[in-house]
Coordinates of C-alpha atoms in Angstrom, one line a residue:
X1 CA 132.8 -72.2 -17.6
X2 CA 135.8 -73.8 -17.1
X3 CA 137.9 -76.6 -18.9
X4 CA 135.5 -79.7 -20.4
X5 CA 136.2 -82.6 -21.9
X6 CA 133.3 -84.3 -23.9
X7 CA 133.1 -87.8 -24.3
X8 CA 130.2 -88.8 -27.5
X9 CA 128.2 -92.5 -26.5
X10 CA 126.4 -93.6 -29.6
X11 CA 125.1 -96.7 -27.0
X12 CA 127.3 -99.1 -29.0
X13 CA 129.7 -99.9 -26.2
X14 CA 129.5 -101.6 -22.8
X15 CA 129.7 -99.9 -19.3
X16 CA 133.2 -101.9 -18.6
X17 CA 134.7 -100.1 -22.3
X18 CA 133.7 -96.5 -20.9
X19 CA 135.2 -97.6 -17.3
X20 CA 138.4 -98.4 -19.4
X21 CA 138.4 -95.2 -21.1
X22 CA 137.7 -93.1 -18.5
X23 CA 141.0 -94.6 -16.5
X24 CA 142.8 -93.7 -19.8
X25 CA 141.7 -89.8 -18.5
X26 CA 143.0 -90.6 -15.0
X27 CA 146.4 -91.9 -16.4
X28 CA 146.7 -88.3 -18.5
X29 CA 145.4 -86.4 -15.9
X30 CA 148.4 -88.1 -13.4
X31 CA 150.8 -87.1 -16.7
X32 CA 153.5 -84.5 -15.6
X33 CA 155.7 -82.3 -17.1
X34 CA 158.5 -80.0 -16.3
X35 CA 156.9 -76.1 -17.4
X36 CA 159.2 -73.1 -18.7
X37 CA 160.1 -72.4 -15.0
X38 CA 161.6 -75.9 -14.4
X39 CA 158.8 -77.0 -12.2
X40 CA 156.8 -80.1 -12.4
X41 CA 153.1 -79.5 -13.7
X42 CA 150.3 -81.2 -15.1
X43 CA 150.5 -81.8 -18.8
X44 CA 147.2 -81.1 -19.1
X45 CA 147.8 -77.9 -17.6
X46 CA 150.1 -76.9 -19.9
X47 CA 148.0 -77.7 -22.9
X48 CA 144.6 -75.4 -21.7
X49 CA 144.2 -73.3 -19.4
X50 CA 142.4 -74.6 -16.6
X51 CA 142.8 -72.8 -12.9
X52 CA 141.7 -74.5 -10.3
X53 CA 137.4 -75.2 -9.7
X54 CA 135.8 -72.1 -8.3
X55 CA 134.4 -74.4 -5.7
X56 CA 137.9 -74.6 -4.2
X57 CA 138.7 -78.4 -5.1
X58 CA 141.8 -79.4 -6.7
X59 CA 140.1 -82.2 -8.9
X60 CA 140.4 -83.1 -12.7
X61 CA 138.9 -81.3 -15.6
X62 CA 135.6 -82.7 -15.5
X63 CA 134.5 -85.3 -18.0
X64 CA 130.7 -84.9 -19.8
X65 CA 129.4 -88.2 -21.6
X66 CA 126.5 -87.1 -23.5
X67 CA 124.6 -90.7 -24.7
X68 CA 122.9 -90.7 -28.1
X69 CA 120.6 -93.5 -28.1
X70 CA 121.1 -95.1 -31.3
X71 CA 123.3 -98.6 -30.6
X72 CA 121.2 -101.5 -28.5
X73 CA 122.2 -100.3 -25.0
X74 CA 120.6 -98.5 -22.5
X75 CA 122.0 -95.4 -21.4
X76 CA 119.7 -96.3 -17.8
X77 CA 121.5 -99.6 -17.4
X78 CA 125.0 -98.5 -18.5
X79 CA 125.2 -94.9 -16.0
X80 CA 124.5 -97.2 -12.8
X81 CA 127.0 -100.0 -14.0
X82 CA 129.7 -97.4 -15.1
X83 CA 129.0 -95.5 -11.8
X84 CA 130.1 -98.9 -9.9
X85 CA 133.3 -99.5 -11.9
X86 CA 134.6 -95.6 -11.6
X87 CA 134.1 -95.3 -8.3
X88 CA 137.5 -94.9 -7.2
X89 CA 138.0 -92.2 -10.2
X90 CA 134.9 -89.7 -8.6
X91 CA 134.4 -90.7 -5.1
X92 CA 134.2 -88.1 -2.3
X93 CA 136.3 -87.2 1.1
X94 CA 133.7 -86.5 3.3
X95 CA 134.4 -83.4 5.1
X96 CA 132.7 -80.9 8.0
X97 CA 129.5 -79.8 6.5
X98 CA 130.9 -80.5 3.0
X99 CA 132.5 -83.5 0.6
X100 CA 136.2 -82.6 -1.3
X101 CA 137.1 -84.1 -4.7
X102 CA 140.6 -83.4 -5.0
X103 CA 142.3 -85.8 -7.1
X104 CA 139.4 -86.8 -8.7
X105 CA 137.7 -86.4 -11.9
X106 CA 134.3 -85.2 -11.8
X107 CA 132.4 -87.5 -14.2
X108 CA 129.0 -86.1 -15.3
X109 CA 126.6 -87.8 -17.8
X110 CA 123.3 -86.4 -20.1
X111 CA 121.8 -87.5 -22.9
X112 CA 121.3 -86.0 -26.2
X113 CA 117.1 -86.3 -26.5
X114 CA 117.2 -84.4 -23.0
X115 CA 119.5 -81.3 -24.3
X116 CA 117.4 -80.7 -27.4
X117 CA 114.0 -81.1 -25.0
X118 CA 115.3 -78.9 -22.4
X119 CA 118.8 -77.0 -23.7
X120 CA 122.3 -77.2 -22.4
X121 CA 121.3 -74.7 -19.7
X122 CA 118.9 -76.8 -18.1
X123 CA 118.7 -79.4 -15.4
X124 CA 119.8 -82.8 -17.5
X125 CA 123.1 -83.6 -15.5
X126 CA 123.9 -86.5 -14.0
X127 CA 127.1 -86.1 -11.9
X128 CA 128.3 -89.4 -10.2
X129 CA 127.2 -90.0 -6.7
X130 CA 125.2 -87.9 -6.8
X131 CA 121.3 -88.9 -7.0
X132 CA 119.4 -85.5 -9.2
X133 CA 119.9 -83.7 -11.9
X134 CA 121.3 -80.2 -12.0
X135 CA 122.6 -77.5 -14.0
X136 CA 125.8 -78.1 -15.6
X137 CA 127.6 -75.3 -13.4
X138 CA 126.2 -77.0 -10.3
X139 CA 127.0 -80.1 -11.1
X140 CA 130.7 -79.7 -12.3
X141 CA 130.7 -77.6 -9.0
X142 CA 130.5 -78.3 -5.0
X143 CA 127.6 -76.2 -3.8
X144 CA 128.3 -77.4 -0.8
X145 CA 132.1 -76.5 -0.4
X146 CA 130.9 -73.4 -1.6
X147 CA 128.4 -72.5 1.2
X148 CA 130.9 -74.0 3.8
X149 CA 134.1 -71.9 2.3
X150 CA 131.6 -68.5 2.6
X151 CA 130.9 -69.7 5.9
X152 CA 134.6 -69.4 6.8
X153 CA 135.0 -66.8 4.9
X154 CA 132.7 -64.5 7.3
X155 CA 133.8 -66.4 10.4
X156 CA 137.4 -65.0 9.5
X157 CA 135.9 -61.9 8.6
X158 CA 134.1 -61.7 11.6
X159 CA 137.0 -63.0 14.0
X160 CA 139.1 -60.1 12.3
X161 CA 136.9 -57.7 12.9
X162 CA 136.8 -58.4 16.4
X163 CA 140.7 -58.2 16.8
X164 CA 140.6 -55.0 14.8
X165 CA 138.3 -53.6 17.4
X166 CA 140.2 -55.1 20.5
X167 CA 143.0 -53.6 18.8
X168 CA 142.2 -50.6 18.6
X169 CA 140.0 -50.6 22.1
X170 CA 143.9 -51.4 24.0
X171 CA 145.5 -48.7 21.6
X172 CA 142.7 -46.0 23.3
X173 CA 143.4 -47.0 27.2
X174 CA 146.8 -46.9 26.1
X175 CA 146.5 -43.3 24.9
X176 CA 144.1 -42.7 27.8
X177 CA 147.0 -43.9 30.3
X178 CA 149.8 -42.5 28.9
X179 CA 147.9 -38.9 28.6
X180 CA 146.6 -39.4 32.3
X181 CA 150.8 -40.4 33.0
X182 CA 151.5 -36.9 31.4
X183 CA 148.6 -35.2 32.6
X184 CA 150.0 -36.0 36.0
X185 CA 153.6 -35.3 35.3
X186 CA 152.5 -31.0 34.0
X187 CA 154.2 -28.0 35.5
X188 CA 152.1 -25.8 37.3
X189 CA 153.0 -22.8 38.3
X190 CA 155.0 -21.6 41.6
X191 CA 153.5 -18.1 41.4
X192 CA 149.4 -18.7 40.5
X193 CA 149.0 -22.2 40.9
X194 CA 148.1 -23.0 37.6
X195 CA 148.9 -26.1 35.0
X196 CA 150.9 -25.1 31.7
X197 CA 150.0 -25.0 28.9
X198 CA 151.2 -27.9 26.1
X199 CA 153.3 -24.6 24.2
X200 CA 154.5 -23.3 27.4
X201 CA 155.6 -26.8 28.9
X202 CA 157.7 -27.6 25.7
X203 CA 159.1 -24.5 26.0
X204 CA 160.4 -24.3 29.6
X205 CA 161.7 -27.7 28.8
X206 CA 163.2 -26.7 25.2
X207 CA 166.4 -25.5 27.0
X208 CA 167.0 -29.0 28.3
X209 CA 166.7 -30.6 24.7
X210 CA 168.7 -28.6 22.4
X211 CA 171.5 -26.2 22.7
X212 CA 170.3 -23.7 20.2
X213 CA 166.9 -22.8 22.3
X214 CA 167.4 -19.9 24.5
X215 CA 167.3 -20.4 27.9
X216 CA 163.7 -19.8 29.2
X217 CA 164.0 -16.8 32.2
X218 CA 161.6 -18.2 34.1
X219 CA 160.9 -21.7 33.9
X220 CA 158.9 -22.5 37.0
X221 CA 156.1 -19.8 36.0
X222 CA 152.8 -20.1 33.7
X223 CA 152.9 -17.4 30.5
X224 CA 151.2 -14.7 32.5
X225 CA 152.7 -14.7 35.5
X226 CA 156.3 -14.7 33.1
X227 CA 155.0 -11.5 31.2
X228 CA 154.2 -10.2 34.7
X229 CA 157.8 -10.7 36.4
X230 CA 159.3 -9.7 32.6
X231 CA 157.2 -6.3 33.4
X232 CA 158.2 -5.9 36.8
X233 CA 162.1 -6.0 36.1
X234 CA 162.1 -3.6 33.0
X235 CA 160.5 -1.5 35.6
X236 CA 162.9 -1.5 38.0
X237 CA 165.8 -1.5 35.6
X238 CA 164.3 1.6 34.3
X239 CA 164.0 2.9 37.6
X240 CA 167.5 1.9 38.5
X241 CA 168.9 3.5 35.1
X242 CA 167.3 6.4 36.1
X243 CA 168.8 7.2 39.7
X244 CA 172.4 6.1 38.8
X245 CA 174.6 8.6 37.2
X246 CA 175.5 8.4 33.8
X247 CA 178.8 6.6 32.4
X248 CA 180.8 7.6 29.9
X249 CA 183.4 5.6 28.2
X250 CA 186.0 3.7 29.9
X251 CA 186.1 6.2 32.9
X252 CA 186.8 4.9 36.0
X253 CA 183.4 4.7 38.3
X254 CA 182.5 7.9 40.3
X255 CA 183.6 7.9 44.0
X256 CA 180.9 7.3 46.2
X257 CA 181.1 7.8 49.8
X258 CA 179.3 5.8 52.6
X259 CA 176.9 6.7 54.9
X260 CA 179.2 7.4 57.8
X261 CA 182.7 9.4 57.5
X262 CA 185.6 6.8 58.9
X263 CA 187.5 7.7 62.0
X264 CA 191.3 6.7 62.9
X265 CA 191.6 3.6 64.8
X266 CA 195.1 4.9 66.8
X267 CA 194.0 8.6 66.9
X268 CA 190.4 9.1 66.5
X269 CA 190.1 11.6 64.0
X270 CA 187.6 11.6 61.3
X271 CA 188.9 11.2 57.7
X272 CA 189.6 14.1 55.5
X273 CA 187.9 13.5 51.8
X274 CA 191.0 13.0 50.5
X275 CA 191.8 10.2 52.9
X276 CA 188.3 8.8 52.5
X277 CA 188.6 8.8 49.2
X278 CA 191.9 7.3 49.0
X279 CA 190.9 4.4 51.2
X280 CA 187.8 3.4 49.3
X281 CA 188.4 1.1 46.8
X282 CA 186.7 2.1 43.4
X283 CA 186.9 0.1 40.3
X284 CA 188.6 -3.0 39.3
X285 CA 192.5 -1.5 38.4
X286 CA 192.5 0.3 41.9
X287 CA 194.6 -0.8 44.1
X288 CA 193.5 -1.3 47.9
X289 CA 195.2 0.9 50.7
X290 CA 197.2 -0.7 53.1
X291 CA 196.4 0.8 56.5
X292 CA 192.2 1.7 55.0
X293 CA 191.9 2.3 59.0
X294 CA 194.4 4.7 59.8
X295 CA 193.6 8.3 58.6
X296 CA 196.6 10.3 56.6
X297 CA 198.7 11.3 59.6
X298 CA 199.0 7.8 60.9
X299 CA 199.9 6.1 58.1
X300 CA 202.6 8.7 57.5
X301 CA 204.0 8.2 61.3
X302 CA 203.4 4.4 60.5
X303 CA 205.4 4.9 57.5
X304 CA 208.8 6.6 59.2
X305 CA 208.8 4.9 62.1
X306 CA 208.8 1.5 59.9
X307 CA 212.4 3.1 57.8
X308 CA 213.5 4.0 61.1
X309 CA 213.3 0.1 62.6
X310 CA 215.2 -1.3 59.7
X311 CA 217.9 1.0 59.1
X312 CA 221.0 0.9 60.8
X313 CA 221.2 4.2 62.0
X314 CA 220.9 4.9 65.7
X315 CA 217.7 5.6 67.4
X316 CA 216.4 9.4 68.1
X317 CA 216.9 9.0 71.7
X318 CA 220.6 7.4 71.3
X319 CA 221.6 10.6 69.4
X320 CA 220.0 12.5 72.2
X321 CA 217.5 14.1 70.7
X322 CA 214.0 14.0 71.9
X323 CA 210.9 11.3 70.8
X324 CA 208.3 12.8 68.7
X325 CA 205.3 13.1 71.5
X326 CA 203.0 10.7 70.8
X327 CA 199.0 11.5 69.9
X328 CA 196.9 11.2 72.8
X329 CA 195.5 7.7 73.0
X330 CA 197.9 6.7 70.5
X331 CA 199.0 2.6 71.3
X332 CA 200.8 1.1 68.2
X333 CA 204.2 3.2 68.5
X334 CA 204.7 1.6 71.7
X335 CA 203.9 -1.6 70.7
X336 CA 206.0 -1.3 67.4
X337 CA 209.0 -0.6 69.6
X338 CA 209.0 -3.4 71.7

């Protein structure tokens, strides 16, 4: 129960006294203070502690006058009269479905022969405008406010709900379309045709993302078809280890010799091993020949007749003494001494 304030009628004084006594209430009521915070409260507020009605009005601590019938007047004359003369202390806002009494005092009246016949938990109170008696909760309350504020209550609830579910209905198609977008957007496999798999996809992309993920082999096939080509090439490396001779050290690579022997271009003749050797170019510190398509003889007879062009000295047939025949066929010793 919350705050009330009891005001004793021993039917000695008129309705316009009570009227003047209750606008002494409204005057304290109006009384404010500054609280401990600095703010401006009731003083009444400060003197009991009184939250606000559980109905939801901001009104007054509510006012009982309890009439004990033993002066001349009539409590049944007096209520009506004092009823008329307060009205502007108790009366109503009419709202939707409901009436608001904020900034009012809720007056309620009972008489003493009616609490001992039917207790202070009983229906004996009178609260102004109003035209039945009720229990003392109902009538310091607003049954009506009530009902209407649990009304809203489970409209709100209700409403929220219903965003709550839209909510979460547009974060599903959302999902739905973004896993149809990268449903759509999936690898699939240039060797069997099929999708990849969520590990393998993050994987063949992993080597786009961070620098310290290994560069995926094969990126454009599915995990079987991978383990298959991985297969395939130890294979043939094996296979390839296997058939090529054995290295040792720094040594400079084997000679290998081509299918076909060379042959001169000036004389003809078919390489000797050693020339054939000599032109083939092994290794990175060889160096290349210079004439690979003469055979030995030639590119000696290449070599002298070259010193004999840029020297000085007089030509063999100046000196008279005879020209070295020249090899049958043989084209660039006339052409070099043009």
């Amino acid at each position: 129960m919350p705050l009330l304030l009891i005001e004793v009628d021993n039917c000695h004084e008129s309705a316009e006294e009570l009227a003047d006594k209750l606008e002494k209430y409204t005057r304290f009521f109006r009384r404010k203070v500054k609280d401990t915070d600095g703010r401006e409260r009731p003083m009444w507020r400060t003197r009991w502690s009184a939250p606000d009605t559980f109905s939801g009005d901001r009104a007054h601590s509510p006012v009982l006058l309890v009439f004990n019938r033993i002066g001349e007047r009539n409590p049944d004359r007096t209520v009506p009269r004092l009823q008329e003369l307060t009205r502007h202390l108790w009366q109503r806002q009419r709202h939707t479905g409901f009436h608001a009494y904020d900034g009012r005092i809720p007056i309620i009246a009972t008489g003493l022969n009616q609490l001992r016949e039917h207790g202070p938990e009983g229906p004996v109170f009178l609260r102004f405008g109003r035209d039945h008696m009720q229990l003392l909760r109902e009538a310091i309350g607003n049954p009506r406010r009530e009902v209407a504020d649990a009304r809203a209550r489970e409209a709100a609830r209700i409403r929220e709900e219903e965003f709550q579910a839209q909510a979460r209905q547009a974060a599903q198609e959302q999902a739905a379309k973004q896993a149809a977008e990268r449903e759509a957007r999936r690898p699939v496999g240039t060797g069997c045709g099929a999708k990849f798999t969520d590990e393998r996809w993050e994987a063949a992309q992993g080597q786009a993302k961070d620098w310290g993920v290994p560069k995926d082999s094969h990126p454009h096939l599915c995990d079987d078809c991978k383990q298959r080509a991985l297969t395939a090439e130890r294979h043939a490396a094996a296979k390839h280890e296997h058939q090529e001779p054995a290295r040792r050290g720094a040594e400079q690579p084997a000679f290998q010799r081509s299918p076909h022997r060379p042959v001169c271009t000036e004389c003809g003749a078919k390489f000797t091993d050693e020339r054939w050797k000599a032109t083939e170019r092994v290794g990175w510190g060889a160096s290349p020949e210079h004439r690979p398509s003469l055979c030995g003889d030639c590119d000696q007879q290449y070599v002298t007749d070259a010193q004999q062009a840029w020297s000085h000295e007089p030509r063999h047939e100046e000196r008279g003494q005879a020209v070295p025949e020249q090899k049958a066929g043989g084209t660039w010793l006339s052409r070099f001494r043009r």
